[in-house]
Coordinates of C-alpha atoms and ligand atoms in Angstrom, one line a residue:
X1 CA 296.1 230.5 6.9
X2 CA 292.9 230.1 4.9
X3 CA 289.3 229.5 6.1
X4 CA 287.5 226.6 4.7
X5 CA 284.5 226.5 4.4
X6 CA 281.7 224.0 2.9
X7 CA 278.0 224.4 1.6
X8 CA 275.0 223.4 -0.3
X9 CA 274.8 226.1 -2.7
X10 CA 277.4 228.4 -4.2
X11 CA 276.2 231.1 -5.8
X12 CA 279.2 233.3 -7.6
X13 CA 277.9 237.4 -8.1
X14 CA 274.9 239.4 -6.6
X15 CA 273.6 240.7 -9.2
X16 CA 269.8 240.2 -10.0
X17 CA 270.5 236.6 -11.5
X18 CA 272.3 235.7 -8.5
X19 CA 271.0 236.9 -5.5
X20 CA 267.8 236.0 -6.5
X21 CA 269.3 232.9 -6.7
X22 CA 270.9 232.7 -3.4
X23 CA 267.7 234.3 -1.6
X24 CA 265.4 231.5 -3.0
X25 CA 268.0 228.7 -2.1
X26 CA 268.3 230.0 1.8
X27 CA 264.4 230.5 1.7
X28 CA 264.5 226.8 0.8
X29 CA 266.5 225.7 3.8
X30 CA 269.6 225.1 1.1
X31 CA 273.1 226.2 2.9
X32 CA 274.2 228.8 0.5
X33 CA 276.8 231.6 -0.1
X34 CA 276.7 233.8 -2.2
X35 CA 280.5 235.9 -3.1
X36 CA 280.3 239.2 -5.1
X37 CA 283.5 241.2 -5.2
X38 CA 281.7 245.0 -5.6
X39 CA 278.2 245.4 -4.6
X40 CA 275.6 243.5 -3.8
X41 CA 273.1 243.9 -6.5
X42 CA 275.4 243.4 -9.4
X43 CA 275.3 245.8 -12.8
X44 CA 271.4 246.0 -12.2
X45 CA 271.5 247.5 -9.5
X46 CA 274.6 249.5 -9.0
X47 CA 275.4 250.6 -13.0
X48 CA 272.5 249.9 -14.5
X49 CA 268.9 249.5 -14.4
X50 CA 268.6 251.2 -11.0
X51 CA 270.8 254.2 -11.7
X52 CA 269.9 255.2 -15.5
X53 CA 266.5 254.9 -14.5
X54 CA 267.1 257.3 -11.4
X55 CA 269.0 259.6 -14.0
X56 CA 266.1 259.5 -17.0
X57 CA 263.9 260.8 -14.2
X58 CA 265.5 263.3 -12.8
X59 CA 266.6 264.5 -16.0
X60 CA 263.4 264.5 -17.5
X61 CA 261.7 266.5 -14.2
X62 CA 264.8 269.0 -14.9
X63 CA 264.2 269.1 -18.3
X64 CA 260.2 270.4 -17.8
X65 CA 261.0 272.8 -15.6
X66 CA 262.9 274.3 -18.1
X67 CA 260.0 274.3 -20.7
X68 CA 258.1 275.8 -17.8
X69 CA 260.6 278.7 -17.8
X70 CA 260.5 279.0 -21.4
X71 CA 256.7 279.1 -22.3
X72 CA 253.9 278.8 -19.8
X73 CA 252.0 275.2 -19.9
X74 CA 248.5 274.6 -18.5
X75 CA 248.7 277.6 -16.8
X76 CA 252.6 277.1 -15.1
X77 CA 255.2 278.8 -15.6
X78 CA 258.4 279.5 -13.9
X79 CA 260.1 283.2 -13.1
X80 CA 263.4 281.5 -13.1
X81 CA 265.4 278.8 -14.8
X82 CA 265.4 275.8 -12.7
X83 CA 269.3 275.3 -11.3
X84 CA 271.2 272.0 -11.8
X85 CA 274.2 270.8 -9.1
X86 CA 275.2 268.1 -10.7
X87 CA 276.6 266.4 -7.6
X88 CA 273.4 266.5 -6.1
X89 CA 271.9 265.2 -8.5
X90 CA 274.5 262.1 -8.6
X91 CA 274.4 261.6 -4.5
X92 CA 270.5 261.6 -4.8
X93 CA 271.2 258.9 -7.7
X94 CA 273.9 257.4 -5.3
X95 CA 271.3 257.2 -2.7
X96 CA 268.8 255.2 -4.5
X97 CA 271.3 252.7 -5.3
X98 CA 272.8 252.3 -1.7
X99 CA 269.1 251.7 -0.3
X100 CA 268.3 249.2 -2.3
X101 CA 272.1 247.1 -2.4
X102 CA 271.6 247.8 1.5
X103 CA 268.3 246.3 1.1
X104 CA 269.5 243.0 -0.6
X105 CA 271.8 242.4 2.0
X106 CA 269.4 242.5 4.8
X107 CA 267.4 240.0 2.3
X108 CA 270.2 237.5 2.1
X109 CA 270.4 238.0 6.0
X110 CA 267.1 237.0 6.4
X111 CA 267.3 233.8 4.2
X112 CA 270.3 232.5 5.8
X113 CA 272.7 233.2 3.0
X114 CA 276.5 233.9 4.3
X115 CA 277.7 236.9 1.9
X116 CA 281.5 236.9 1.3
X117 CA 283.1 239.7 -0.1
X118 CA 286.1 239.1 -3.1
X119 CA 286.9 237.7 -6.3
X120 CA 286.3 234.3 -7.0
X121 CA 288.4 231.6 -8.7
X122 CA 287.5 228.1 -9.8
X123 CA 290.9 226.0 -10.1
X124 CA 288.5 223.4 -10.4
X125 CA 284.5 222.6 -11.0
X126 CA 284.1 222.5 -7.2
X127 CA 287.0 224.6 -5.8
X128 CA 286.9 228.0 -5.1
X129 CA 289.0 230.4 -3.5
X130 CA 288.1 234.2 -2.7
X131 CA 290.9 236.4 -1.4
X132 CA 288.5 238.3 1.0
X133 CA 289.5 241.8 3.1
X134 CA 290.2 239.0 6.4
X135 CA 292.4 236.3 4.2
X136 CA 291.6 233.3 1.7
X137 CA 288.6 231.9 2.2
X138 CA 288.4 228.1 0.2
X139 CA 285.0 227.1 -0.6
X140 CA 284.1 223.6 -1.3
X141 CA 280.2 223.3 -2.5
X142 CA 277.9 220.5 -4.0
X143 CA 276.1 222.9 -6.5
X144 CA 278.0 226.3 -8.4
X145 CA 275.9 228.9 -9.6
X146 CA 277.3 231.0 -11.7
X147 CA 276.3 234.4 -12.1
X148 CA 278.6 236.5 -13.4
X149 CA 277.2 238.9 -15.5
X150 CA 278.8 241.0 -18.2
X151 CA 280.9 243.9 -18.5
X152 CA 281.3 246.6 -21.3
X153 CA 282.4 245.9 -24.8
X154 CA 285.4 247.4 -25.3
X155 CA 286.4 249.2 -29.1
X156 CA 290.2 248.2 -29.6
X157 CA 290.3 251.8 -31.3
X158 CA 288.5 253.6 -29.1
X159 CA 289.3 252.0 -25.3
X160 CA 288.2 253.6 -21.9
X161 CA 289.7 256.5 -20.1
X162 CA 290.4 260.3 -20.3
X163 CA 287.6 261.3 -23.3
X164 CA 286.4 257.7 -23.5
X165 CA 283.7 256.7 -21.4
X166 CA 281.9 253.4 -20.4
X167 CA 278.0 253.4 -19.0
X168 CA 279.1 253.1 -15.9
X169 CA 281.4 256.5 -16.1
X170 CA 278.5 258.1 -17.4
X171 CA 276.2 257.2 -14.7
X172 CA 278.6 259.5 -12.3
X173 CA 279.5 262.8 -14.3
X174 CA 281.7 264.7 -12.3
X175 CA 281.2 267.3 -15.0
X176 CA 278.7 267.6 -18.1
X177 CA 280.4 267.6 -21.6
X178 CA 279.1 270.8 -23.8
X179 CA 279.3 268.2 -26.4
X180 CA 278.7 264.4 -26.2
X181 CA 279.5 261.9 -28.3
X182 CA 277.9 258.4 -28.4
X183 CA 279.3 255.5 -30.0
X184 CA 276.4 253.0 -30.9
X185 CA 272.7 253.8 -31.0
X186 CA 271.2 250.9 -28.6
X187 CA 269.7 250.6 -25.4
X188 CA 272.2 252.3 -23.4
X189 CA 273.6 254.6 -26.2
X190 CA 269.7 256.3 -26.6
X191 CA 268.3 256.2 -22.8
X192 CA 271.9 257.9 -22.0
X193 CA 272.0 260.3 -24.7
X194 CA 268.2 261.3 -23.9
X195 CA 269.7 262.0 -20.5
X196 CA 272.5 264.1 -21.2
X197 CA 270.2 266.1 -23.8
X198 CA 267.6 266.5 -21.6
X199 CA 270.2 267.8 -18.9
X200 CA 271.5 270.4 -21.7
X201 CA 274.4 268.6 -23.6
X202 CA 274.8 269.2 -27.6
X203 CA 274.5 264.9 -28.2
X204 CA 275.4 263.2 -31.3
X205 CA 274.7 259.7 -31.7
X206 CA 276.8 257.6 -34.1
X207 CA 275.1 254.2 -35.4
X208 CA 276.5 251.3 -37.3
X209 CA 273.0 250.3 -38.0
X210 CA 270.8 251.4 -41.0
X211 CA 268.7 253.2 -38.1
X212 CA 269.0 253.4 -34.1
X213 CA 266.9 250.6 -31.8
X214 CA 267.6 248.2 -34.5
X215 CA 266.2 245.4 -32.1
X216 CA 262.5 247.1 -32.3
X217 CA 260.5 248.0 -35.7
X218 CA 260.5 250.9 -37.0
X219 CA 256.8 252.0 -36.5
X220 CA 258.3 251.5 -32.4
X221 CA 261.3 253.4 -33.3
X222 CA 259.5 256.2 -35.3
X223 CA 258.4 258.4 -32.8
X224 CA 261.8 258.3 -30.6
X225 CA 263.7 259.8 -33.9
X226 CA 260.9 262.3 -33.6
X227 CA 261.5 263.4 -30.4
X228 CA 265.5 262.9 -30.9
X229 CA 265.4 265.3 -34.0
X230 CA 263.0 267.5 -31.8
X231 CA 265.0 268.2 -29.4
X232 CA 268.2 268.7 -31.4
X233 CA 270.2 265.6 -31.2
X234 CA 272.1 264.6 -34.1
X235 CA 271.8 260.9 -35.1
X236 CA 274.5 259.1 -37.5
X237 CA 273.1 256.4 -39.1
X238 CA 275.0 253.9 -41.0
X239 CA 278.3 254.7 -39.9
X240 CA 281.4 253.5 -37.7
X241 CA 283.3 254.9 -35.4
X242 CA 286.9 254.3 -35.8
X243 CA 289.0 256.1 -33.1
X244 CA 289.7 259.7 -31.9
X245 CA 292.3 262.2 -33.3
X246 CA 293.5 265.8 -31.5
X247 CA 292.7 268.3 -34.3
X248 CA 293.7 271.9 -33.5
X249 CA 294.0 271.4 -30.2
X250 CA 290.7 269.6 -29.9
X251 CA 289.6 265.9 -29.5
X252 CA 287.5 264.4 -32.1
X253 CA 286.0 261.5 -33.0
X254 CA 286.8 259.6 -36.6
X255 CA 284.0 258.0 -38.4
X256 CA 283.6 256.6 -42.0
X257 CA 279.9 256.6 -43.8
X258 CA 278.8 253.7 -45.9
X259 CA 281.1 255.1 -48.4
X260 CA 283.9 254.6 -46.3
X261 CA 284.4 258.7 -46.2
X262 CA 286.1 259.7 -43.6
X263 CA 284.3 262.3 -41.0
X264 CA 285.4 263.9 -37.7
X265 CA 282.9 265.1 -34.6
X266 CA 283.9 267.1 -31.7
X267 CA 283.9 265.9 -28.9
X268 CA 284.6 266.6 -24.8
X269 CA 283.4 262.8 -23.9
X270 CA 282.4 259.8 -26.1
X271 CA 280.4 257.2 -24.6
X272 CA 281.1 253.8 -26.0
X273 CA 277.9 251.6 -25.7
X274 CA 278.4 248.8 -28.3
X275 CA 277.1 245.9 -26.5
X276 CA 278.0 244.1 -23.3
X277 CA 279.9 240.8 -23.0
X278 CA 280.2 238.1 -20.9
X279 CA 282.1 237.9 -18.0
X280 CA 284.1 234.6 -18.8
X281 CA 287.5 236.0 -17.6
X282 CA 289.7 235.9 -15.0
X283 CA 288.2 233.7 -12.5
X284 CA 288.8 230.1 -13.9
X285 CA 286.3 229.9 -16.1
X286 CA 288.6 227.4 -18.2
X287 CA 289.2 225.2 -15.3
X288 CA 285.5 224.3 -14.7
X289 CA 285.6 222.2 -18.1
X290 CA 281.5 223.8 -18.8
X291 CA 280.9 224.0 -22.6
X292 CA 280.7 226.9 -24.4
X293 CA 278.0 228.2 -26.4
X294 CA 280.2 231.1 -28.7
X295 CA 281.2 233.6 -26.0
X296 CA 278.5 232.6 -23.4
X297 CA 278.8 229.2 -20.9
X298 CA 276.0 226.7 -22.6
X299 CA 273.1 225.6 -20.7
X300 CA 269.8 224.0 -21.3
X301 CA 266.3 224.4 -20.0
X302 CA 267.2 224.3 -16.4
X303 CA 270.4 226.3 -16.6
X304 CA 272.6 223.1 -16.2
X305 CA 276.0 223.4 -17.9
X306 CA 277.4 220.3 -19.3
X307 CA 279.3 219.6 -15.7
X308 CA 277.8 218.0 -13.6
X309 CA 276.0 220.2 -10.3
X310 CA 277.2 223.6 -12.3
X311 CA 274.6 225.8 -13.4
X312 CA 275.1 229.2 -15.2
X313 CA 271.9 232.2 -15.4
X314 CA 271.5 236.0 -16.2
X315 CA 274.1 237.8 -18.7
X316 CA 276.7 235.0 -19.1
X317 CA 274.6 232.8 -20.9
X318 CA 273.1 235.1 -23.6
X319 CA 270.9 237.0 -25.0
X320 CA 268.4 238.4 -23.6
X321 CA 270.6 240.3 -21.3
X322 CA 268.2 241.9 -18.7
X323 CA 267.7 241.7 -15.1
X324 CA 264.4 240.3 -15.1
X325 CA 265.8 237.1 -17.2
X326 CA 268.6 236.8 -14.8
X327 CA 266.1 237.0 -11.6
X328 CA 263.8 234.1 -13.5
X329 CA 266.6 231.9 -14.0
X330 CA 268.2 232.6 -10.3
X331 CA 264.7 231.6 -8.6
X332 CA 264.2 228.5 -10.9
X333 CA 267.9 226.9 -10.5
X334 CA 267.2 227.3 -6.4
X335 CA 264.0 225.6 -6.8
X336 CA 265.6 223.1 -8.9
X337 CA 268.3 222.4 -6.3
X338 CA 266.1 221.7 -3.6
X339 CA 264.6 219.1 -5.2
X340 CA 261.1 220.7 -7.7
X341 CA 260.2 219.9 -11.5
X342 CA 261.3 223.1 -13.3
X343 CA 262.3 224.3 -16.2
X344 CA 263.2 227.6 -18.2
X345 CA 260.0 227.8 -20.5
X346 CA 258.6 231.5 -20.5
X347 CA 255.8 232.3 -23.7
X348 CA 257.6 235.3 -23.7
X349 CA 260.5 237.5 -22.2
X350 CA 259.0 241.3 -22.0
X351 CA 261.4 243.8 -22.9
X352 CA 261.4 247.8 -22.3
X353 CA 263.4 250.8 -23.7
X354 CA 262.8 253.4 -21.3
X355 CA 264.0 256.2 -24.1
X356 CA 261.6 259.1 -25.1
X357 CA 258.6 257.8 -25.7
X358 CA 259.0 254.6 -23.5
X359 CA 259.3 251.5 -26.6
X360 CA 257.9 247.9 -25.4
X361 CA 257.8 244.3 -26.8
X362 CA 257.0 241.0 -25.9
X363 CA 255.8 237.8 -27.7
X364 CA 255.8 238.2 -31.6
X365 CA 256.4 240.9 -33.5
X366 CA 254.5 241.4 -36.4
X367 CA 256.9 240.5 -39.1
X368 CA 258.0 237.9 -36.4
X369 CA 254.3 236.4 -36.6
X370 CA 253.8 236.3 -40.2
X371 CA 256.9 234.0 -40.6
X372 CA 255.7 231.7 -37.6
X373 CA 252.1 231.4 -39.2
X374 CA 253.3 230.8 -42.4
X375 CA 255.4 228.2 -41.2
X376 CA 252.6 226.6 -39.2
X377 CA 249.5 227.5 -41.4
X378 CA 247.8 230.5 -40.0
X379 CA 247.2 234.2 -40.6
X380 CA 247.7 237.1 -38.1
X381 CA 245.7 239.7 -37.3
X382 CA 247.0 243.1 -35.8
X383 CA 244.9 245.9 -34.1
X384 CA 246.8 249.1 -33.3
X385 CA 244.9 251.9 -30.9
X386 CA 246.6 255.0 -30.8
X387 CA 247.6 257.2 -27.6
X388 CA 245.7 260.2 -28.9
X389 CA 242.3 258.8 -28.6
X390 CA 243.0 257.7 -24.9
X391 CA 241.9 260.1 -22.8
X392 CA 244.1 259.5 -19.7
X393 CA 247.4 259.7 -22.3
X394 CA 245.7 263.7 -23.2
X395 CA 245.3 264.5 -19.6
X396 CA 248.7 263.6 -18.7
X397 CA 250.0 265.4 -21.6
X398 CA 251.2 261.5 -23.1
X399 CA 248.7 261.4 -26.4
X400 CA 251.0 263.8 -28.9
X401 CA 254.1 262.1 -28.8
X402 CA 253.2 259.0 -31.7
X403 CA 252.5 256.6 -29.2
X404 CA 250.3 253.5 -29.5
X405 CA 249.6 249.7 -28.7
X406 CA 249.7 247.1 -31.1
X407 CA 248.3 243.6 -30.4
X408 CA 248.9 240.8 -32.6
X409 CA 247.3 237.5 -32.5
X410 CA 246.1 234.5 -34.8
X411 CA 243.4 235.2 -36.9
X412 CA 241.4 232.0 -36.4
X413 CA 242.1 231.1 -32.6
X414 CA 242.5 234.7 -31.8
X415 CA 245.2 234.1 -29.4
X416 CA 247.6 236.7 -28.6
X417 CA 250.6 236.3 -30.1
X418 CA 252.5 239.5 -29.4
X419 CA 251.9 242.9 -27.9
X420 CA 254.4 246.1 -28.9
X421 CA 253.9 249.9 -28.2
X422 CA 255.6 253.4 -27.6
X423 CA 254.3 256.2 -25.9
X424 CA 255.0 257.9 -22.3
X425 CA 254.3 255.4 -19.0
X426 CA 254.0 252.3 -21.2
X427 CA 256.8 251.1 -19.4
X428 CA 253.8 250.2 -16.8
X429 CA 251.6 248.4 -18.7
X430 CA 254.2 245.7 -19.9
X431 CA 253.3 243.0 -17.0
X432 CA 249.4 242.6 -18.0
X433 CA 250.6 242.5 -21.7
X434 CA 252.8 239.4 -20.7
X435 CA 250.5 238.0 -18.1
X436 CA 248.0 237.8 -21.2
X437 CA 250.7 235.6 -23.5
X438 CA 251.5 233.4 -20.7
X439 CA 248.0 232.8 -19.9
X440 CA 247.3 232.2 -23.4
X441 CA 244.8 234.9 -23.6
X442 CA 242.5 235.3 -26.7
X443 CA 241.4 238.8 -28.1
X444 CA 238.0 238.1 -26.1
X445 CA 240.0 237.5 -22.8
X446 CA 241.4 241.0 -23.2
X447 CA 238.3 243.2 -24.5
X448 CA 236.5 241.0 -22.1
X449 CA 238.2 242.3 -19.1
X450 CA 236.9 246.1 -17.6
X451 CA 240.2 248.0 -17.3
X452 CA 238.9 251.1 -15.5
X453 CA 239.0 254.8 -16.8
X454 CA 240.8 256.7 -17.3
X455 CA 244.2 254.6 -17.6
X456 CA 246.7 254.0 -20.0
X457 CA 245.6 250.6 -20.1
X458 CA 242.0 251.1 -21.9
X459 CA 244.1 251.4 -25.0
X460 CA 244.9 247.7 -24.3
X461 CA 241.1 246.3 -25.0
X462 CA 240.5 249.1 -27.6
X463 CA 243.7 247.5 -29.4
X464 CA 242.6 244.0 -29.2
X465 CA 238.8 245.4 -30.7
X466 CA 240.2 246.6 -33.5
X467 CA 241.9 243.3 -34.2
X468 CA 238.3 242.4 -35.1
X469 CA 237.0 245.7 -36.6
X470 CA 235.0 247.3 -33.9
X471 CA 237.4 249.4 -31.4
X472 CA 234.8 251.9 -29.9
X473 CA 237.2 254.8 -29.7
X474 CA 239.3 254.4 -32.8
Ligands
FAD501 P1 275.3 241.3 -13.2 O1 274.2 242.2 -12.7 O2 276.3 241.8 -14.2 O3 276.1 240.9 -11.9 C1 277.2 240.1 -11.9 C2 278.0 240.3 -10.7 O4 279.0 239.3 -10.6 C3 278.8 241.6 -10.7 O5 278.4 242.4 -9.5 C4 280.2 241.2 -10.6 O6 281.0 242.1 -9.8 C5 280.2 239.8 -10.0 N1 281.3 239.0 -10.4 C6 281.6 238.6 -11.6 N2 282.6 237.7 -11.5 C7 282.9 237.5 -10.2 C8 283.9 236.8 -9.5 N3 284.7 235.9 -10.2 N4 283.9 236.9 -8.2 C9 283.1 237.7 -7.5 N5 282.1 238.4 -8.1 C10 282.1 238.3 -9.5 N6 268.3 245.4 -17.8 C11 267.0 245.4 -17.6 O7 266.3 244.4 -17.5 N7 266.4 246.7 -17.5 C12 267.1 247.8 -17.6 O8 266.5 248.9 -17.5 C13 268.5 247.8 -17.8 N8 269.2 248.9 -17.8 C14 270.6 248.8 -18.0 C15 271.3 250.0 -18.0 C16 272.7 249.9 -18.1 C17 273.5 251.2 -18.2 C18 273.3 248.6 -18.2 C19 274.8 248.5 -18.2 C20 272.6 247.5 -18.1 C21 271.2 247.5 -18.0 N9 270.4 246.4 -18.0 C22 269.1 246.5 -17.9 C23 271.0 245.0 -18.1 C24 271.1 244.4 -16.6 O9 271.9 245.2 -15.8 C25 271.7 243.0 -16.7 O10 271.0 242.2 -17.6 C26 271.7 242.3 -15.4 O11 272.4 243.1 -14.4 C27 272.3 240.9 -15.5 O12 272.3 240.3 -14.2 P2 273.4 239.2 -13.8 O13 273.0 238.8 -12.4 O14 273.5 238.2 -14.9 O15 274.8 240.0 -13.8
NAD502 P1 272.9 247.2 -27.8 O1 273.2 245.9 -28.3 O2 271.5 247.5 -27.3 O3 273.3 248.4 -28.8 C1 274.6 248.5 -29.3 C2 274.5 249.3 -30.6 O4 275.8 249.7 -31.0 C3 273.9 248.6 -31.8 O5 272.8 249.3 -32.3 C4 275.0 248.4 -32.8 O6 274.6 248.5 -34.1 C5 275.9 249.6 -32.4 N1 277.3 249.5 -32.8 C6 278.1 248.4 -32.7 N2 279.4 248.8 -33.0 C7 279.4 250.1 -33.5 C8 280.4 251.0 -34.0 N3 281.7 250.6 -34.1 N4 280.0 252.2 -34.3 C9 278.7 252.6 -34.1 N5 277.7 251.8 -33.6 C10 278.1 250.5 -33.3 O7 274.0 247.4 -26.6 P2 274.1 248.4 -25.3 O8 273.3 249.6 -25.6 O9 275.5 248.5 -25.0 O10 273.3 247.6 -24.2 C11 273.8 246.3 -23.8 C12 272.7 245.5 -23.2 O11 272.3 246.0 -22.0 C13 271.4 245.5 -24.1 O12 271.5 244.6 -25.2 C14 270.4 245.1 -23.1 O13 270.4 243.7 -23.0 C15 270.9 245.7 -21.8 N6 270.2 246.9 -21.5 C16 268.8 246.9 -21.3 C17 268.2 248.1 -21.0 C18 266.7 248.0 -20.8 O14 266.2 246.9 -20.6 N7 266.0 249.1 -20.8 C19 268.8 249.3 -20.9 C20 270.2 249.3 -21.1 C21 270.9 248.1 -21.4

């Protein structure tokens, strides 16, 4: 026997694209489910965001207490080593997560939302069926959402298990590898690997790319190779994994260089963290006859697929694939539904690398900038203001590692076109950098506005000053 059941709004995975989504449609009055077959919460929230943040701090607290042990700083120091239990470490992790997926299901309880539990498949647009824990539920809705995420590329060389991790393996060590090995030098690859080094692992990185963080410049990148080479882990540039051999009795992983010599690296676990792709698999993707856009579903500025009531947000339609996108695209496609003018228009999407220093960008880069006002007849101006001439960065011991803010912005309007930086707690700062592009902010708006003292965030004004020649600290 199967339940049946009809609604407004389906919204298909709670992860940050979709139960935003769902939340915003029940606070609308919209009937809506939402079905996830793990946790509520999604990637994000359960082997993501949430937990590698809850790792990098931890490991990073762990991490100075050792330095204390070693050498006295400020006048601290420590008689013994600081200890490590790993599983403590990984339940306090655990327990971040389960307050906050706990947390999104009392949300979707207050908006109204039914929450059903299983894997979803579409035999058609506007058929679904879940086999749940209690039977087969069949849902029959006027509007799909879909929001299912991504999942872990795969090497065909180098696949998951035993030696061969994923993120999400890493994110629960049952046991810390003496050495590490990490396949691809990225987002995950280098906020992992700063974990595990920081938590006393020997870490090698091995990167296709010319240089790690390819996605950010390399005055961003700079200082993180800094504090990688630093603290002693190895980085491979410009060279590919290609599988793992037992030699002597011990596992290793086989690379090539540039040259196509062939190399070998110890290793107790290699962590494979080449990209995420969508999750267009196994749940009738094919039967819902949406367009494709390469290996994402194709949508356009309101998230609409090419059927008809279908709409698709977060990691399965593309780049860029972070929470905060997903979230956006979730609210807007339940406002849409019930009836308001929106669409998908940001000035900017901010991203953050929460490695060692913290890397940000939003808006334009500078190479970015000088293409765009070629193209459309204007020059650029850039004003940089470094971390070691803030005093809030020296007094909490965030001015020595390279760190800066970089504003660029048209040279005769002024506006801000883009804002990068690295350098400890920028992470925090991000929001009023992207709060000034979608304002449209001018240099003026943003040396115009008192930021008090001593923050971080004085560097922000100094930065735009010396756009125009006359920073007063720098
Ligand atoms: P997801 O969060 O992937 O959720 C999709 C959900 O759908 C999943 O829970 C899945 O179980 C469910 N699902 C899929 N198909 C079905 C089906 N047929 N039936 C039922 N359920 C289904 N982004 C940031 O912005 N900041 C970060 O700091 C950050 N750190 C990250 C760290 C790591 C280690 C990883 C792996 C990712 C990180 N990301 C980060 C990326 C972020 O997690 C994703 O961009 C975000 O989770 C995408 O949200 P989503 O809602 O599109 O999909
Ligand atoms: P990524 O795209 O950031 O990095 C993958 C890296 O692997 C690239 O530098 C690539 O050159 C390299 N690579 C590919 N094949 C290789 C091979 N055979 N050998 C060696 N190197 C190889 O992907 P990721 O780190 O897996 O992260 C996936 C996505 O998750 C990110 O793109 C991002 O959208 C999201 N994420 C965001 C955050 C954040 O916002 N702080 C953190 C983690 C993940």
């Amino acid at each position: 026997m199967s339940n049946t059941l009809n609604c407004k709004v389906l919204v298909v995975g709670g992860g940050p694209g979709g139960y935003v989504a769902a939340i915003r449609a029940g606070q609308l009055g919209l009937d809506t489910i939402i079905v996830e077959s793990a946790e509520l919460g999604g990637t994000c929230l359960n082997h993501g965001c949430i937990p590698s943040k809850a790792l990098i701090h931890a490991s990073t607290k762990y991490q100075d207490l050792m330095k204390l042990a070693e050498n006295e700083m400020m006048g601290i120091s420590l008689s013994a080593d600081p200890k490590l239990n790993l599983a403590g470490l990984v339940d306090w992790k655990d327990s971040v997560v389960q307050q906050l997926s706990g947390g999104v299901a009392t949300l979707l309880d207050h908006a109204k939302v039914r929450a059903v539990k299983g894997w979803a498949t579409f035999s058609n647009a506007k058929t679904c069926v879940v086999e749940t824990d209690d039977g087969v539920v069949v849902i029959h809705p006027e509007h799909v959402i879909l929001a299912n995420g991504s999942v872990a590329t795969e090497l065909p060389f180098l696949p998951f298990g035993n030696k061969v991790i994923s993120s999400t393996e890493a994110l629960s060590p049952g046991a810390l590898p003496d050495k590490l090995v990490v396949v691809g030098g990225g987002y995950i690859g280098i906020e992992l690997g700063i974990v595990y080094r920081k938590l006393g692992c020997d870490v090698t990185i091995v990167e296709a790319d010319k240089r790690i963080l390819p996605l950010f410049d390399k005055q961003l990148t700079r200082p993180v190779e800094r504090w990688l080479k630093s603290n002693g882990v190895k980085v491979l540039t410009s060279v590919k994994a290609k599988g793992m051999l037992a030699e002597g009795g011990k596992d290793q992983l086989f690379y090539v260089d540039s040259k196509e010599d062939q190399h070998w690296l110890e290793a107790d676990k290699v962590l494979v963290t080449v990209g995420r792709k969508p999750c267009t698999e196994g749940w009738g993707l094919e039967n819902m006859a949406v367009d494709m856009d390469g290996p994402f579903v194709q949508i356009d500025d309101q998230c609409a697929t090419s059927m008809k009531n279908v709409w698709a947000i977060g990691d399965i339609v593309g780049e860029p694939m972070l929470a905060h996108k997903a979230s956006a695209q979730g609210e807007m496609v339940a406002e849409i539904i019930a009836g308001k003018k929106r669409t998908f228009d940001p000035v900017a999407i901010p991203a953050v690398c929460f490695v060692e220093p913290e890397i940000i960008s939003v808006g334009l880069s500078e190479s970015d900038a000088k293409v765009r006002g070629k193209e459309q007849g204007y020059d650029i101006v850039v004003g940089k203001f470094p971390f070691a001439a803030n005093g809030r960065a020296l007094s909490m011991q965030a001015g020595d590692d390279g760190g800066f803010i970089r504003v660029v912005s048209r040279a005769d309007t002024h506006q801000v076109l883009g804002v990068q930086g690295v350098g400890a707690h920028i992470s925090e700062l991000i929001g009023e950098f992207t709060l000034a592009l979608e304002m449209g902010a001018r240099l003026e708006d943003i040396f115009g506005t008192i930021h008090a003292h001593p923050t971080l965030g004085e560097a922000f004004p100094e930065a735009a000053m010396k756009s125009l020649g006359h920073a007063i600290h720098g």
